[in-house]
Short mmCIF file of C-alpha atoms in Angstrom, two decimals:
data_model
loop_
_atom_site.label_atom_id
_atom_site.label_comp_id
_atom_site.label_asym_id
_atom_site.label_seq_id
_atom_site.Cartn_x
_atom_site.Cartn_y
_atom_site.Cartn_z
CA MET X 25 -5.32 -65.93 -36.32
CA ARG X 26 -8.83 -64.73 -37.23
CA VAL X 27 -9.41 -61.13 -36.19
CA ALA X 28 -12.36 -58.75 -36.12
CA ILE X 29 -11.66 -55.05 -36.63
CA TYR X 30 -13.59 -52.44 -34.62
CA ALA X 31 -13.54 -48.70 -35.40
CA ARG X 32 -15.45 -45.74 -33.96
CA TYR X 33 -15.51 -41.97 -33.92
CA SER X 34 -17.47 -39.87 -31.46
CA SER X 35 -19.42 -37.03 -33.07
CA ASP X 36 -20.77 -35.57 -36.30
CA LEU X 37 -18.14 -32.83 -36.04
CA GLN X 38 -15.33 -35.31 -36.63
CA ASP X 39 -14.13 -36.43 -40.05
CA ARG X 40 -16.17 -39.39 -41.32
CA ARG X 41 -12.99 -40.68 -42.96
CA SER X 42 -11.74 -41.48 -39.45
CA ILE X 43 -13.52 -44.86 -39.60
CA GLY X 44 -11.87 -45.75 -42.91
CA ASP X 45 -8.45 -44.64 -41.66
CA GLN X 46 -8.76 -46.79 -38.52
CA ILE X 47 -9.82 -49.83 -40.56
CA ALA X 48 -6.99 -49.31 -43.07
CA LEU X 49 -4.36 -49.15 -40.32
CA ALA X 50 -5.80 -52.25 -38.66
CA ARG X 51 -5.79 -54.19 -41.96
CA ALA X 52 -2.16 -53.20 -42.54
CA ARG X 53 -1.26 -54.56 -39.09
CA ALA X 54 -3.18 -57.80 -39.79
CA ASP X 55 -1.46 -58.27 -43.17
CA ARG X 56 1.96 -57.68 -41.61
CA ASP X 57 1.39 -60.35 -38.95
CA GLY X 58 -0.36 -62.81 -41.27
CA TRP X 59 -3.76 -62.53 -39.60
CA THR X 60 -7.06 -63.06 -41.45
CA VAL X 61 -9.68 -60.29 -41.11
CA VAL X 62 -13.03 -62.08 -40.91
CA GLU X 63 -15.30 -59.31 -39.61
CA VAL X 64 -15.34 -55.49 -39.53
CA TYR X 65 -17.55 -53.58 -37.08
CA SER X 66 -17.93 -49.84 -36.68
CA ASP X 67 -19.95 -47.13 -34.91
CA ALA X 68 -20.08 -43.67 -36.49
CA ALA X 69 -20.76 -40.47 -34.52
CA ILE X 70 -21.50 -42.36 -31.27
CA SER X 71 -19.92 -41.56 -27.91
CA GLY X 72 -17.79 -44.21 -26.25
CA SER X 73 -19.23 -43.43 -22.82
CA PHE X 74 -22.05 -45.99 -22.99
CA LEU X 75 -22.04 -49.53 -24.30
CA HIS X 76 -25.70 -50.23 -25.10
CA THR X 77 -26.18 -47.37 -27.59
CA ARG X 78 -23.57 -48.74 -30.03
CA PRO X 79 -24.97 -51.37 -32.41
CA GLY X 80 -21.60 -52.12 -33.98
CA LEU X 81 -20.01 -53.04 -30.65
CA LEU X 82 -23.05 -55.08 -29.62
CA ASP X 83 -22.81 -57.04 -32.89
CA LEU X 84 -19.12 -57.59 -32.20
CA MET X 85 -19.94 -59.10 -28.79
CA VAL X 86 -22.46 -61.44 -30.42
CA GLY X 87 -19.80 -62.57 -32.90
CA ALA X 88 -17.29 -63.05 -30.07
CA LYS X 89 -19.72 -65.21 -28.11
CA GLU X 90 -20.23 -67.36 -31.22
CA ARG X 91 -16.39 -67.68 -31.59
CA ARG X 92 -16.38 -66.25 -35.13
CA PHE X 93 -12.90 -64.82 -34.54
CA ASP X 94 -9.94 -65.18 -32.17
CA ALA X 95 -9.13 -61.54 -31.45
CA VAL X 96 -10.51 -58.01 -31.61
CA LEU X 97 -8.19 -55.55 -33.37
CA THR X 98 -8.73 -51.84 -32.79
CA GLU X 99 -6.76 -48.60 -32.80
CA SER X 100 -6.78 -48.13 -29.00
CA LEU X 101 -8.82 -49.16 -25.97
CA ASP X 102 -10.80 -45.91 -25.94
CA ARG X 103 -12.32 -46.94 -29.29
CA LEU X 104 -14.00 -49.86 -27.48
CA SER X 105 -15.11 -47.81 -24.48
CA ARG X 106 -14.20 -44.77 -22.42
CA ASP X 107 -16.29 -45.96 -19.48
CA GLN X 108 -14.24 -47.77 -16.82
CA ALA X 109 -16.94 -50.23 -15.78
CA ASP X 110 -17.89 -51.05 -19.40
CA MET X 111 -14.27 -51.61 -20.42
CA ILE X 112 -13.61 -53.98 -17.52
CA GLY X 113 -16.82 -55.86 -18.34
CA LEU X 114 -15.91 -56.13 -22.04
CA HIS X 115 -12.46 -57.49 -21.23
CA LYS X 116 -13.88 -59.96 -18.73
CA ARG X 117 -16.44 -61.37 -21.17
CA LEU X 118 -14.05 -61.54 -24.12
CA THR X 119 -11.44 -63.31 -21.96
CA HIS X 120 -14.07 -65.79 -20.83
CA TRP X 121 -14.86 -66.59 -24.48
CA GLY X 122 -11.16 -66.94 -25.31
CA ILE X 123 -11.04 -63.74 -27.41
CA LYS X 124 -7.98 -61.49 -27.22
CA ILE X 125 -7.96 -57.68 -27.48
CA VAL X 126 -5.14 -56.28 -29.63
CA THR X 127 -4.63 -52.52 -30.12
CA LEU X 128 -2.33 -50.73 -32.53
CA ALA X 129 -1.08 -48.61 -29.61
CA ASP X 130 -0.37 -51.30 -26.99
CA GLY X 131 -0.40 -54.68 -28.71
CA GLU X 132 -2.13 -57.52 -26.86
CA VAL X 133 -4.10 -56.07 -23.93
CA ASN X 134 -3.95 -57.51 -20.41
CA LYS X 135 -5.61 -56.63 -17.10
CA LEU X 136 -3.02 -53.98 -16.33
CA HIS X 137 -3.74 -52.17 -19.59
CA VAL X 138 -7.47 -52.36 -18.99
CA GLY X 139 -7.26 -51.08 -15.41
CA ILE X 140 -4.94 -48.14 -16.10
CA LYS X 141 -6.18 -47.11 -19.54
CA SER X 142 -9.88 -47.35 -18.69
CA LEU X 143 -9.28 -45.13 -15.63
CA VAL X 144 -7.39 -42.60 -17.75
CA ASN X 145 -10.13 -42.63 -20.41
CA SER X 146 -12.84 -42.14 -17.79
CA ILE X 147 -10.96 -39.18 -16.32
CA PHE X 148 -10.57 -37.80 -19.83
CA LEU X 149 -14.36 -37.75 -20.25
CA ASP X 150 -14.84 -35.86 -16.99
CA ASP X 151 -12.08 -33.41 -17.91
CA LEU X 152 -13.56 -32.93 -21.39
CA ALA X 153 -16.99 -32.19 -19.91
CA GLN X 154 -15.52 -29.61 -17.54
CA LYS X 155 -13.57 -27.89 -20.32
CA THR X 156 -16.62 -27.91 -22.60
CA ARG X 157 -18.71 -26.32 -19.86
CA ARG X 158 -16.04 -23.67 -19.24
CA GLY X 159 -15.98 -22.85 -22.95
CA GLN X 160 -19.77 -22.59 -23.07
CA ILE X 161 -19.81 -20.19 -20.11
CA GLY X 162 -17.28 -17.99 -21.90
CA ARG X 163 -19.40 -17.90 -25.05
CA VAL X 164 -22.55 -17.06 -23.07
CA ARG X 165 -20.83 -14.13 -21.37
CA GLU X 166 -19.93 -12.86 -24.86
CA GLY X 167 -23.60 -12.90 -25.84
CA ARG X 168 -23.33 -16.09 -27.85
CA PHE X 169 -25.48 -19.23 -27.62
CA PRO X 170 -23.80 -22.66 -27.37
CA GLY X 171 -27.15 -24.48 -27.57
CA GLY X 172 -29.97 -24.62 -30.11
CA ARG X 173 -32.04 -21.62 -31.15
CA CYS X 174 -35.54 -20.98 -29.85
CA TYR X 175 -38.70 -19.82 -31.61
CA GLY X 176 -38.50 -16.21 -32.80
CA TYR X 177 -34.86 -16.28 -33.84
CA ASP X 178 -32.60 -17.44 -36.67
CA ASN X 179 -28.92 -18.33 -36.68
CA VAL X 180 -26.59 -15.71 -38.10
CA PRO X 181 -25.24 -17.04 -41.42
CA GLY X 182 -21.68 -18.22 -40.92
CA ASP X 183 -21.87 -18.14 -37.11
CA ALA X 184 -24.30 -20.61 -35.53
CA SER X 185 -23.57 -19.24 -32.03
CA LYS X 186 -25.17 -15.87 -32.80
CA ARG X 187 -28.87 -15.06 -33.21
CA VAL X 188 -30.96 -12.58 -35.16
CA ILE X 189 -34.68 -11.90 -34.76
CA ASN X 190 -37.05 -13.66 -37.15
CA GLU X 191 -39.66 -10.93 -37.68
CA ALA X 192 -42.49 -13.27 -38.77
CA GLN X 193 -42.11 -15.45 -35.69
CA ALA X 194 -41.49 -12.41 -33.47
CA ALA X 195 -44.95 -11.11 -34.41
CA VAL X 196 -46.48 -14.37 -33.17
CA VAL X 197 -44.52 -14.10 -29.91
CA ARG X 198 -45.80 -10.55 -29.32
CA ARG X 199 -49.33 -11.71 -30.04
CA ILE X 200 -49.06 -14.62 -27.57
CA TYR X 201 -47.82 -12.33 -24.78
CA GLN X 202 -50.47 -9.70 -25.42
CA GLU X 203 -53.34 -12.18 -25.56
CA TYR X 204 -52.04 -13.91 -22.42
CA VAL X 205 -51.90 -10.64 -20.51
CA ASP X 206 -55.35 -9.71 -21.83
CA GLY X 207 -56.80 -12.76 -20.11
CA ARG X 208 -56.73 -15.61 -22.62
CA SER X 209 -55.47 -18.98 -21.42
CA ALA X 210 -52.70 -20.98 -23.08
CA ILE X 211 -55.21 -23.46 -24.57
CA GLN X 212 -57.33 -20.60 -25.96
CA ILE X 213 -54.28 -19.04 -27.58
CA ALA X 214 -53.16 -22.39 -29.01
CA THR X 215 -56.66 -23.04 -30.37
CA ARG X 216 -56.77 -19.68 -32.19
CA LEU X 217 -53.28 -20.17 -33.66
CA ASN X 218 -54.16 -23.67 -34.87
CA ALA X 219 -57.46 -22.45 -36.36
CA GLU X 220 -55.57 -19.79 -38.34
CA GLY X 221 -52.98 -22.30 -39.55
CA VAL X 222 -50.01 -20.60 -37.85
CA PRO X 223 -47.13 -23.13 -37.76
CA SER X 224 -45.85 -24.08 -34.31
CA PRO X 225 -42.13 -24.01 -33.43
CA PHE X 226 -41.81 -27.56 -34.80
CA GLY X 227 -44.10 -27.01 -37.78
CA GLY X 228 -47.15 -28.89 -36.45
CA HIS X 229 -50.02 -27.84 -34.19
CA TRP X 230 -49.64 -25.54 -31.22
CA ASN X 231 -50.01 -27.13 -27.80
CA ALA X 232 -50.84 -25.47 -24.48
CA SER X 233 -47.59 -26.82 -23.02
CA THR X 234 -45.61 -25.10 -25.79
CA ILE X 235 -46.90 -21.78 -24.50
CA ASN X 236 -46.89 -22.54 -20.77
CA GLY X 237 -43.72 -24.61 -20.54
CA SER X 238 -42.27 -25.58 -17.18
CA ARG X 239 -42.24 -23.21 -14.21
CA ALA X 240 -39.31 -25.07 -12.65
CA ARG X 241 -37.06 -24.67 -15.74
CA ALA X 242 -38.53 -21.30 -16.86
CA SER X 243 -39.23 -22.81 -20.28
CA GLY X 244 -42.07 -22.21 -22.74
CA ILE X 245 -42.96 -19.10 -24.74
CA ILE X 246 -44.45 -17.23 -21.77
CA SER X 247 -41.52 -17.83 -19.39
CA ASN X 248 -38.58 -17.23 -21.74
CA PRO X 249 -36.73 -14.06 -20.63
CA LEU X 250 -34.80 -13.96 -23.91
CA TYR X 251 -37.87 -12.34 -25.47
CA ALA X 252 -37.30 -9.43 -23.05
CA GLY X 253 -33.59 -9.20 -23.89
CA ARG X 254 -32.14 -11.39 -21.10
CA ALA X 255 -30.37 -14.67 -21.95
CA ILE X 256 -30.29 -17.23 -19.14
CA TRP X 257 -28.05 -20.27 -19.40
CA ASN X 258 -27.43 -23.29 -17.15
CA ARG X 259 -31.05 -23.63 -16.05
CA GLN X 260 -30.74 -27.39 -16.35
CA ARG X 261 -28.19 -30.12 -16.88
CA PHE X 262 -28.45 -33.54 -18.47
CA VAL X 263 -27.45 -36.66 -16.55
CA LYS X 264 -26.94 -39.97 -18.31
CA ASP X 265 -28.72 -42.94 -16.75
CA PRO X 266 -26.04 -45.64 -16.19
CA GLU X 267 -28.55 -48.43 -16.99
CA THR X 268 -30.22 -47.09 -20.14
CA GLY X 269 -27.72 -44.51 -21.40
CA LYS X 270 -30.55 -41.98 -21.85
CA ARG X 271 -29.94 -38.36 -20.95
CA THR X 272 -32.47 -37.02 -18.43
CA PRO X 273 -32.84 -33.29 -17.55
CA LYS X 274 -32.21 -32.09 -14.00
CA VAL X 275 -33.08 -28.55 -12.90
CA ASN X 276 -30.12 -26.58 -11.48
CA PRO X 277 -30.50 -24.27 -8.44
CA GLN X 278 -31.29 -20.70 -9.53
CA ALA X 279 -28.05 -19.55 -7.87
CA GLU X 280 -26.15 -21.40 -10.64
CA TRP X 281 -28.08 -19.76 -13.49
CA ILE X 282 -26.06 -17.34 -15.64
CA GLU X 283 -27.87 -14.25 -16.94
CA VAL X 284 -26.56 -11.98 -19.72
CA GLN X 285 -28.22 -8.82 -21.09
CA VAL X 286 -28.82 -8.99 -24.87
CA PRO X 287 -31.08 -6.00 -25.61
CA GLU X 288 -30.57 -6.37 -29.36
CA LEU X 289 -32.58 -9.64 -29.19
CA ALA X 290 -35.54 -8.20 -27.26
CA ILE X 291 -38.86 -8.97 -29.00
CA ILE X 292 -41.17 -7.56 -26.32
CA GLY X 293 -40.77 -4.84 -23.71
CA GLU X 294 -39.83 -5.56 -20.12
CA GLU X 295 -43.23 -4.25 -18.99
CA LEU X 296 -45.17 -6.77 -21.08
CA PHE X 297 -42.91 -9.61 -19.91
CA ALA X 298 -43.36 -8.55 -16.26
CA ALA X 299 -47.14 -8.45 -16.72
CA ALA X 300 -47.15 -11.99 -18.13
CA MET X 301 -45.02 -13.19 -15.22
CA ALA X 302 -47.32 -11.48 -12.74
CA LYS X 303 -50.31 -13.30 -14.20
CA ARG X 304 -48.48 -16.61 -14.07
CA SER X 305 -47.31 -15.96 -10.49
CA ARG X 306 -50.86 -16.71 -9.33
CA PHE X 307 -49.84 -20.35 -9.56
CA ALA X 308 -46.43 -19.85 -7.95
CA ASP X 309 -47.67 -20.68 -4.45
CA LYS X 310 -48.75 -24.13 -5.61
CA PRO X 311 -45.93 -26.63 -4.99
CA ILE X 312 -44.51 -28.36 -8.04
CA VAL X 313 -45.11 -32.03 -7.36
CA GLN X 314 -43.63 -34.64 -9.66
CA ARG X 315 -45.97 -37.61 -9.51
CA ARG X 316 -47.49 -40.13 -11.86
CA ARG X 317 -51.23 -40.42 -12.21
CA PRO X 318 -52.65 -43.74 -11.10
CA LYS X 319 -52.75 -46.31 -13.87
CA HIS X 320 -56.35 -47.01 -14.80
CA LEU X 321 -57.53 -50.21 -16.42
CA LEU X 322 -58.17 -48.44 -19.75
CA SER X 323 -55.38 -45.85 -19.78
CA GLY X 324 -53.85 -45.56 -23.25
CA LEU X 325 -56.62 -47.59 -24.89
CA VAL X 326 -59.36 -44.96 -25.23
CA HIS X 327 -59.57 -42.92 -28.44
CA CYS X 328 -61.74 -40.05 -29.62
CA GLY X 329 -64.38 -40.99 -32.19
CA CYS X 330 -64.13 -37.54 -33.85
CA CYS X 331 -60.40 -37.06 -34.48
CA GLY X 332 -58.94 -40.45 -33.60
CA GLY X 333 -56.61 -38.93 -31.01
CA SER X 334 -56.01 -40.45 -27.60
CA MET X 335 -58.24 -39.58 -24.65
CA ILE X 336 -56.45 -38.69 -21.43
CA VAL X 337 -57.44 -38.49 -17.77
CA ALA X 338 -58.74 -34.99 -17.05
CA GLN X 339 -61.47 -33.12 -15.14
CA ARG X 340 -61.55 -35.25 -12.00
CA GLU X 341 -61.63 -38.88 -13.04
CA ARG X 342 -62.89 -38.31 -16.58
CA PHE X 343 -61.45 -39.11 -19.99
CA GLY X 344 -61.24 -36.17 -22.40
CA CYS X 345 -59.86 -35.79 -25.94
CA SER X 346 -56.21 -34.72 -25.72
CA ASN X 347 -56.40 -32.79 -29.00
CA ALA X 348 -59.40 -30.81 -27.74
CA LEU X 349 -57.83 -30.16 -24.34
CA ASN X 350 -54.28 -29.30 -25.37
CA LYS X 351 -54.43 -28.14 -29.00
CA GLY X 352 -57.99 -27.09 -29.71
CA THR X 353 -57.89 -29.01 -33.00
CA CYS X 354 -60.89 -31.22 -32.14
CA ASP X 355 -64.48 -30.13 -31.41
CA ASN X 356 -65.17 -33.06 -29.08
CA ARG X 357 -65.26 -31.44 -25.63
CA ARG X 358 -67.55 -34.00 -24.00
CA PRO X 359 -65.74 -35.91 -21.26
CA ILE X 360 -66.79 -39.36 -20.15
CA ARG X 361 -66.48 -40.69 -16.60
CA ILE X 362 -63.79 -43.33 -16.11
CA ASP X 363 -65.99 -45.49 -13.90
CA GLU X 364 -68.78 -45.38 -16.51
CA ILE X 365 -66.63 -46.43 -19.45
CA GLN X 366 -64.86 -49.06 -17.36
CA GLU X 367 -68.18 -50.53 -16.16
CA ARG X 368 -69.60 -50.67 -19.67
CA VAL X 369 -66.47 -52.26 -21.14
CA LEU X 370 -66.20 -54.91 -18.44
CA ALA X 371 -69.90 -55.68 -18.86
CA VAL X 372 -69.50 -56.35 -22.57
CA LEU X 373 -66.40 -58.44 -21.96
CA LYS X 374 -68.39 -60.60 -19.56
CA ALA X 375 -71.48 -60.79 -21.77
CA GLN X 376 -69.96 -61.26 -25.22
CA LEU X 377 -66.76 -63.20 -24.63
CA LEU X 378 -68.69 -66.25 -23.39
CA ALA X 379 -71.36 -66.21 -26.11
CA PRO X 380 -71.25 -69.57 -27.96
CA ASP X 381 -71.02 -68.00 -31.40
CA VAL X 382 -68.16 -65.71 -30.29
CA VAL X 383 -66.24 -68.66 -28.82
CA ALA X 384 -66.69 -70.74 -31.98
CA ALA X 385 -65.74 -67.85 -34.27
CA ALA X 386 -62.66 -67.04 -32.20
CA VAL X 387 -61.42 -70.64 -32.22
CA GLU X 388 -61.91 -70.99 -35.98
CA ALA X 389 -60.35 -67.59 -36.80
CA TYR X 390 -57.36 -68.37 -34.60
CA ARG X 391 -56.86 -71.76 -36.28
CA LYS X 392 -57.00 -70.25 -39.78
CA ARG X 393 -54.63 -67.41 -38.96
CA ARG X 394 -52.02 -69.63 -37.35
CA ASN X 395 -52.20 -72.07 -40.26
CA GLU X 396 -51.65 -69.21 -42.71
CA LEU X 397 -48.59 -68.10 -40.76
CA ALA X 398 -47.29 -71.67 -40.52
CA THR X 399 -47.64 -72.15 -44.30
CA ALA X 400 -45.74 -68.90 -44.96
CA ALA X 401 -43.00 -69.88 -42.48
CA ALA X 402 -42.63 -73.27 -44.15
CA GLY X 403 -42.16 -71.56 -47.51
CA ARG X 404 -39.49 -69.26 -46.11
CA ARG X 405 -37.75 -72.22 -44.50
CA ARG X 406 -37.63 -74.16 -47.79
CA GLN X 407 -36.15 -71.16 -49.59
CA ALA X 408 -33.56 -70.62 -46.83
CA GLN X 409 -32.56 -74.29 -47.01
CA LYS X 410 -32.07 -73.93 -50.78
CA ASP X 411 -29.90 -70.84 -50.23
CA LEU X 412 -27.84 -72.71 -47.61
CA ALA X 413 -27.29 -75.61 -50.01
CA ALA X 414 -26.14 -73.19 -52.73
CA VAL X 415 -23.62 -71.54 -50.37
CA ASP X 416 -22.34 -74.94 -49.23
CA ARG X 417 -21.74 -75.93 -52.86
CA LYS X 418 -19.74 -72.74 -53.45
CA ILE X 419 -17.63 -73.34 -50.34
CA ALA X 420 -17.00 -76.95 -51.42
CA GLY X 421 -15.91 -75.70 -54.84
CA ILE X 422 -13.38 -73.27 -53.35
CA ILE X 423 -12.00 -75.99 -51.06
CA SER X 424 -11.59 -78.23 -54.10
CA ALA X 425 -9.74 -75.40 -55.87
CA ILE X 426 -7.35 -75.04 -52.92
CA GLU X 427 -6.73 -78.80 -52.88
CA ALA X 428 -5.98 -78.62 -56.62
CA GLY X 429 -3.19 -76.12 -55.97
CA GLY X 430 -5.00 -72.78 -55.87
CA ASP X 431 -3.62 -69.88 -53.81
CA PRO X 432 -5.15 -70.35 -50.32
CA ARG X 433 -4.61 -66.71 -49.35
CA ALA X 434 -6.48 -65.41 -52.38
CA LEU X 435 -9.36 -67.84 -51.83
CA ALA X 436 -9.54 -67.50 -48.03
CA GLN X 437 -11.33 -64.14 -48.20
CA ARG X 438 -13.98 -65.63 -50.48
CA ILE X 439 -14.51 -68.52 -48.05
CA ASN X 440 -14.82 -66.06 -45.16
CA ALA X 441 -17.41 -64.04 -47.08
CA LEU X 442 -19.40 -67.19 -47.89
CA GLU X 443 -19.20 -68.34 -44.26
CA ALA X 444 -20.58 -64.96 -43.16
CA GLU X 445 -23.39 -65.32 -45.72
CA ARG X 446 -24.09 -68.84 -44.45
CA ARG X 447 -24.35 -67.63 -40.82
CA GLU X 448 -26.70 -64.84 -41.86
CA ILE X 449 -29.01 -67.26 -43.69
CA ALA X 450 -28.90 -69.77 -40.82
CA SER X 451 -29.73 -67.10 -38.23
CA ALA X 452 -32.82 -66.07 -40.25
CA LEU X 453 -33.96 -69.65 -40.79
CA PRO X 454 -37.52 -69.97 -39.40
CA ASP X 455 -37.96 -72.36 -36.49
CA GLU X 456 -39.23 -75.71 -37.76
CA SER X 457 -41.70 -75.92 -34.87
CA ARG X 458 -43.40 -72.76 -36.18
CA SER X 459 -43.52 -74.09 -39.73
CA SER X 460 -45.91 -76.90 -38.89
CA VAL X 461 -49.67 -76.57 -39.29
CA VAL X 462 -51.40 -75.70 -36.03
CA GLN X 463 -53.83 -78.28 -34.71
CA LEU X 464 -55.79 -76.80 -31.82
CA HIS X 465 -56.55 -78.97 -28.85
CA PRO X 466 -60.12 -80.34 -28.96
CA ARG X 467 -60.83 -78.57 -25.67
CA ALA X 468 -59.56 -75.17 -26.89
CA ALA X 469 -63.03 -73.67 -26.44
CA ASP X 470 -63.16 -74.93 -22.85
CA ARG X 471 -59.74 -73.42 -22.15
CA TYR X 472 -60.97 -70.15 -23.69
CA ARG X 473 -64.00 -70.08 -21.35
CA ALA X 474 -61.84 -70.90 -18.33
CA LYS X 475 -59.55 -67.96 -19.03
CA VAL X 476 -62.51 -65.59 -19.40
CA VAL X 477 -63.98 -66.74 -16.09
CA GLU X 478 -60.59 -66.34 -14.40
CA ILE X 479 -60.34 -62.73 -15.60
CA GLN X 480 -63.92 -61.98 -14.56
CA GLU X 481 -63.39 -63.33 -11.06
CA ALA X 482 -60.19 -61.34 -10.63
CA LEU X 483 -61.84 -58.14 -11.84
CA ALA X 484 -64.76 -58.62 -9.47
CA GLY X 485 -62.57 -57.21 -6.70
CA GLY X 486 -63.28 -53.62 -7.82
CA ARG X 487 -60.42 -51.25 -7.03
CA ASP X 488 -58.29 -53.97 -5.44
CA VAL X 489 -57.70 -55.65 -8.79
CA ASP X 490 -54.83 -58.09 -9.03
CA VAL X 491 -52.09 -56.64 -11.27
CA SER X 492 -51.81 -59.79 -13.39
CA ALA X 493 -55.60 -59.84 -13.92
CA LEU X 494 -55.57 -56.18 -14.92
CA ALA X 495 -52.81 -56.90 -17.45
CA ALA X 496 -54.79 -59.86 -18.80
CA ALA X 497 -57.91 -57.72 -19.22
CA ARG X 498 -55.92 -54.97 -20.99
CA ASP X 499 -54.46 -57.56 -23.38
CA LEU X 500 -57.99 -58.41 -24.49
CA ILE X 501 -58.61 -54.80 -25.63
CA ASP X 502 -57.02 -53.36 -28.76
CA ARG X 503 -58.76 -49.97 -28.49
CA ILE X 504 -61.97 -48.29 -27.36
CA VAL X 505 -63.51 -45.55 -29.51
CA VAL X 506 -65.76 -42.98 -27.80
CA LYS X 507 -68.39 -41.35 -30.04
CA PRO X 508 -69.93 -38.23 -28.45
CA GLY X 509 -73.22 -38.27 -30.40
CA ALA X 510 -76.07 -35.83 -29.63
CA LYS X 511 -75.71 -33.33 -26.81
CA TYR X 512 -77.80 -35.04 -24.15
CA ALA X 513 -77.69 -38.58 -25.53
CA PRO X 514 -75.40 -41.20 -23.96
CA GLN X 515 -72.01 -41.42 -25.64
CA GLY X 516 -71.45 -44.38 -27.91
CA LEU X 517 -68.60 -46.83 -27.41
CA GLU X 518 -66.95 -49.19 -29.84
CA LEU X 519 -64.70 -51.88 -28.38
CA VAL X 520 -62.11 -53.56 -30.58
CA GLY X 521 -60.80 -56.62 -28.76
CA ASN X 522 -58.10 -59.20 -29.50
CA LEU X 523 -59.40 -62.69 -28.75
CA ALA X 524 -56.16 -64.46 -29.69
CA VAL X 525 -54.74 -63.89 -26.20
CA LEU X 526 -57.35 -66.30 -24.84
CA LEU X 527 -56.38 -69.11 -27.18
CA ALA X 528 -52.59 -69.04 -27.44
CA ASP X 529 -50.38 -70.65 -24.80
CA ASP X 530 -47.67 -68.08 -25.58
CA PRO X 531 -49.36 -65.40 -27.71
CA GLU X 532 -47.33 -63.10 -29.92
CA PRO X 533 -49.39 -60.02 -30.87
CA SER X 534 -47.61 -59.63 -34.20
CA GLN X 535 -48.37 -63.21 -35.19
CA SER X 536 -51.73 -64.08 -33.62
CA THR X 537 -54.31 -61.33 -33.69
CA ILE X 538 -58.07 -61.82 -33.90
CA LEU X 539 -60.01 -58.57 -33.70
CA MET X 540 -63.61 -58.42 -32.47
CA VAL X 541 -65.57 -55.20 -32.84
CA ALA X 542 -68.33 -54.75 -30.27
CA GLY X 543 -70.78 -51.89 -30.59
CA GLY X 544 -73.96 -53.38 -29.26
CA GLY X 545 -73.90 -54.36 -25.61
CA LEU X 546 -71.97 -51.26 -24.62
CA GLU X 547 -75.07 -49.37 -23.56
CA PRO X 548 -74.62 -46.96 -20.65
CA PRO X 549 -75.53 -48.25 -17.16
CA THR X 550 -79.00 -47.42 -15.85
#
């Protein structure tokens, strides 16, 4: 029987030799029963509570679907998954493909094992989370910190749960509070710190949000009561999304917050902290509304011509440089109206995309680029075919050696290794259809024009733009660069567009890109 071994351990705090120990025990079991180990998969320092974050297990499922082995051999079911739904799904799919699950603890696994053990493992996770939380609460009440450290503090050598004040960073914290109380805004403070080269908590530039933080979670430099000698824990919890496996923060009710006095860690006085909170309380009567801004046609495509940073929606339907607004690291403080930039961009798309010379250049550039890619793919395919032939010759030689009386057990592992190499080469073999030279249809230019007209007609609806047309128009644009220019002069625009999307039946941005830079024709509307 051909078996695949799977091993896993959960966190960085566990011994990395755990993987090797699991594999060694599984190999010993396979040798004892005369099984052939054809694949070994593993996931190191990854929780078993979610399937899609474990590349080793995902690779195992691919191998199972391709029938590379007859059984999965692992230490116990909780190595495969501790989630009840995932474990049942794994067993169902493997059974459908004719693949057995064998564990060192229970032998061949059946539905009864899966039902009972997956339930027990799921309960274990909940129990572990509760015990971990209880232990964290106990450490907080002792004045310790189960989480990461914040700006202004260092870990105590030898005890990562204790903190000591970092005097250099503490001076910056005092300065931020004093300047905030004196009337400076968060962006003004961030701008001054960046101008002086003061490193931020993460070593880069200061951002206004680093200072302000979130009012709901009481985060940020200004809202952190630890600077006044009060540690607050359990302000938020993390919930794992069952579809993506990502942990998302959820704010806990203030009644569940745990506060502990730690006067030895106070960086500022209670009076200064209260003054900062009083200033910020001016915004407390405004409800905290979680909403997404409307998606504009050009959102995410507009860049500042001074610093190269992205331009974001700000100041009532205007684009502004994010680095100037949030960090103060850019001098470009001229906003540009969204309707103006959108009107100018759409005008140049209409005017220039149908110009005969642009159409001809786009068709020829597309043809050349696709032919270059096809030639390269053909070369890779020829080399892969040579490698496959070499592997096949080696396999044939080993089979001949076995037929001549060689030890089949000693040579079986070599055959398995060569078969794995053969599958890897075959999976990377370029598609023959992509290795042929591209011959564009004689009416490619007409198809190009038809697509442009279709987009123009759809965009003529103003605000009621069809979603598919909006997506098509966005695909045409690689980026838009805004150049502020003189104080009272109109701002310059540079449009970099990708014309390949108008020519390919199924365009792939990584393989078919034709950039057009348009400066002229983007004059402001009169």
